[in-house]
Amino acid sequence: MTRAHYPSYKNLDPFIDVARLTALDAFITERLGRRLAASADRRFYTGPFLLDDNAPDRPGSRMIELTRSREPENYYDLDRTEVWEPTEEAQEFAPLMDFIATLPFAATGRMLIMYDAVGRAVSAHKDHDSTELCHEFIWFRTNRSKPFYMLDPDTGERAYVAGYSAWFDTVNQFHGADASGELSFSIRVDGVFSDALRDCIPFPQVNRAAAPSIWANAS
């Protein structure tokens, strides 16, 4: 089997309707503008697995939860699709939800918009430390103003997402974002990939979290 190579990500643009996604840019930007004044949305938390222990784990970006779990919050339950249900915000972003329904998922779990009015940097971090847990998710954006990257801390090499969507190893490599100085946002949808998409993925027998990087390296 092809080995994982870091830093890396799998470009998922060929598997989604990019034209429909980018057409949502003005709508989402306008909706976020309405929420900026209130600033009531929960602050984004990177989690404890920071590259630099002194870096902020709440760098300033905020989250809009389009779905919420009926059970106590647990990061390892992102793909337990049966416990997630739409929030009121899902109605506010109904055209986005319609787009999400076209993505290659058999079922969906957590759905989250992450945004920052002034585009501050997001500290390099890993999402969790369970190498046998491979969350199936699509990270995507309607424009390319957010400089989002995967990082090899040994070499300092960064792999910036060049397109509009990606799936990446969140366990064996760090990821983060550079400052942009302007409104930036991205969306992440977790769930269970469709059978057609899963058939394309070379899942390894061990270190399952490496699957996106193995797939990227095999392409």
XYZ file of C-alpha atoms in Angstrom:
219
model
C 0.000 0.000 0.000
C 1.103 3.565 -0.663
C 2.505 5.251 2.428
C 1.293 8.466 3.980
C 3.285 11.593 3.257
C 3.108 14.736 5.373
C 2.122 17.489 5.103
C -0.732 16.559 2.800
C -4.457 16.662 2.213
C -6.830 15.098 -0.283
C -8.493 17.572 -2.633
C -12.198 16.732 -2.774
C -13.205 19.314 -5.380
C -13.763 16.577 -8.009
C -16.370 14.998 -5.722
C -18.480 18.102 -5.021
C -20.367 20.784 -6.984
C -17.821 23.603 -6.740
C -19.894 26.022 -8.826
C -22.868 25.630 -6.485
C -20.562 26.012 -3.480
C -18.930 29.245 -4.643
C -22.340 30.657 -5.541
C -23.107 30.614 -1.799
C -20.265 33.023 -0.984
C -22.271 36.261 -0.967
C -25.119 34.669 0.980
C -22.915 33.239 3.732
C -20.861 36.433 3.949
C -24.055 38.456 4.421
C -25.406 36.087 7.070
C -22.128 36.178 8.989
C -22.175 39.965 8.829
C -25.498 39.956 10.657
C -24.045 37.851 13.461
C -20.805 39.787 13.904
C -22.409 42.622 15.834
C -23.892 40.283 18.432
C -20.734 38.158 18.822
C -22.739 35.609 20.789
C -21.420 32.563 18.990
C -19.193 30.207 20.910
C -15.447 30.668 20.519
C -13.560 28.029 18.590
C -11.353 25.782 20.730
C -8.402 24.039 19.097
C -8.225 21.381 21.782
C -5.155 20.553 23.880
C -2.935 19.143 21.115
C -1.106 22.325 20.136
C 2.215 22.427 18.312
C 3.276 25.293 20.584
C 2.032 24.966 24.163
C 2.157 28.751 24.485
C -0.050 29.360 21.439
C -3.682 30.376 22.091
C -6.147 27.490 22.134
C -8.981 29.975 21.558
C -7.441 32.116 18.825
C -10.473 34.331 18.266
C -12.587 32.591 15.660
C -16.162 31.622 16.469
C -18.441 28.719 15.627
C -21.961 28.377 14.321
C -23.344 24.926 15.029
C -25.676 23.779 12.268
C -26.245 20.516 14.132
C -25.915 19.690 17.814
C -25.610 16.388 19.636
C -28.363 15.241 21.952
C -25.677 13.756 24.197
C -22.913 15.432 26.254
C -20.258 16.960 24.027
C -17.640 14.416 22.984
C -15.221 15.018 20.114
C -15.015 11.302 19.421
C -18.743 11.238 18.548
C -18.561 13.475 15.464
C -19.444 10.563 13.207
C -22.186 9.067 15.404
C -24.770 10.388 12.996
C -27.747 9.166 15.008
C -27.116 11.624 17.896
C -26.887 14.833 15.820
C -29.868 17.000 14.931
C -30.303 20.386 13.180
C -30.214 23.616 15.200
C -32.136 26.849 14.646
C -29.068 28.126 12.810
C -29.610 25.446 10.183
C -32.753 27.304 9.141
C -30.841 30.591 8.999
C -28.367 28.968 6.603
C -30.933 26.909 4.672
C -29.255 27.275 1.225
C -26.014 25.984 2.759
C -27.884 23.029 4.250
C -29.336 22.308 0.801
C -25.800 22.231 -0.588
C -24.602 19.946 2.233
C -27.362 17.513 1.263
C -25.605 17.065 -2.116
C -22.253 16.062 -0.577
C -21.066 12.426 -0.827
C -22.251 11.257 2.597
C -24.408 8.274 3.456
C -25.268 10.091 6.716
C -24.120 13.284 8.417
C -23.235 14.190 12.003
C -21.650 17.417 13.190
C -21.905 20.457 10.897
C -19.988 23.579 11.831
C -19.174 27.011 10.400
C -15.929 28.522 11.729
C -15.472 32.248 11.119
C -13.401 35.233 12.193
C -14.298 38.842 11.360
C -10.656 39.909 11.207
C -9.067 36.672 10.032
C -6.708 35.977 12.909
C -4.254 33.087 12.726
C -5.445 29.690 13.981
C -2.791 27.963 16.095
C -1.346 24.793 14.593
C -2.959 21.820 16.323
C -4.095 18.222 16.026
C -7.721 17.321 16.643
C -7.160 14.219 18.775
C -4.637 11.464 19.455
C -6.485 8.276 18.473
C -4.700 6.961 15.394
C -7.305 4.249 14.794
C -10.137 6.800 14.642
C -10.502 8.295 11.181
C -13.240 10.900 11.077
C -14.859 11.062 7.663
C -15.430 14.741 6.957
C -15.302 17.393 4.271
C -13.699 20.742 5.061
C -14.791 23.363 2.546
C -15.049 27.101 1.855
C -16.881 29.337 -0.604
C -13.807 31.472 -1.330
C -10.068 31.072 -0.879
C -9.366 33.962 1.495
C -8.593 31.656 4.452
C -4.927 30.511 4.236
C -5.472 27.017 5.647
C -2.556 24.614 5.869
C -1.226 21.261 6.991
C 2.204 21.344 8.667
C 5.240 19.094 9.075
C 6.804 20.402 12.311
C 10.108 18.643 11.633
C 10.769 20.499 8.380
C 8.450 23.489 8.736
C 6.902 22.619 5.371
C 3.307 23.713 4.905
C 0.798 22.338 2.429
C -1.845 25.013 1.829
C -5.267 23.978 0.589
C -5.357 25.350 -2.946
C -8.951 24.532 -3.836
C -12.298 24.724 -2.115
C -12.514 21.431 -0.236
C -10.297 18.912 1.501
C -10.099 15.850 3.701
C -6.974 15.485 5.801
C -5.293 13.494 8.550
C -6.063 15.367 11.769
C -4.048 13.042 14.017
C -0.603 12.467 12.512
C -0.045 16.048 11.343
C -0.805 19.554 12.562
C -3.079 22.022 10.789
C -3.953 25.685 11.217
C -4.429 28.951 9.353
C -2.392 32.061 8.712
C -3.828 35.480 9.482
C -5.690 37.086 6.577
C -6.708 40.393 8.146
C -10.242 40.106 6.779
C -13.384 38.058 7.266
C -12.514 34.405 6.770
C -14.593 31.299 7.249
C -14.793 27.615 6.489
C -17.295 24.836 7.021
C -16.758 21.273 8.201
C -19.263 18.463 7.857
C -18.600 15.129 9.584
C -20.431 11.893 8.987
C -20.155 8.639 7.087
C -18.991 8.862 3.483
C -21.097 7.359 0.733
C -20.167 3.872 -0.460
C -19.058 5.326 -3.794
C -16.590 7.666 -2.101
C -15.408 5.026 0.374
C -14.619 2.722 -2.535
C -12.025 5.295 -3.670
C -10.218 5.429 -0.321
C -7.268 3.133 0.505
C -8.018 2.653 4.200
C -4.976 1.116 5.960
C -5.256 -1.827 8.330
C -3.453 0.131 11.064
C -3.255 3.870 11.746
C -6.602 4.399 10.029
C -6.357 8.154 10.622
C -3.657 8.255 7.928
C -6.151 7.322 5.194
C -6.502 10.853 3.729
C -2.725 11.240 3.389
C -2.291 7.767 1.912
C -5.013 8.577 -0.620
C -3.450 11.950 -1.409
C -0.048 10.348 -1.936
C -1.508 7.676 -4.201
C -3.213 10.203 -6.487
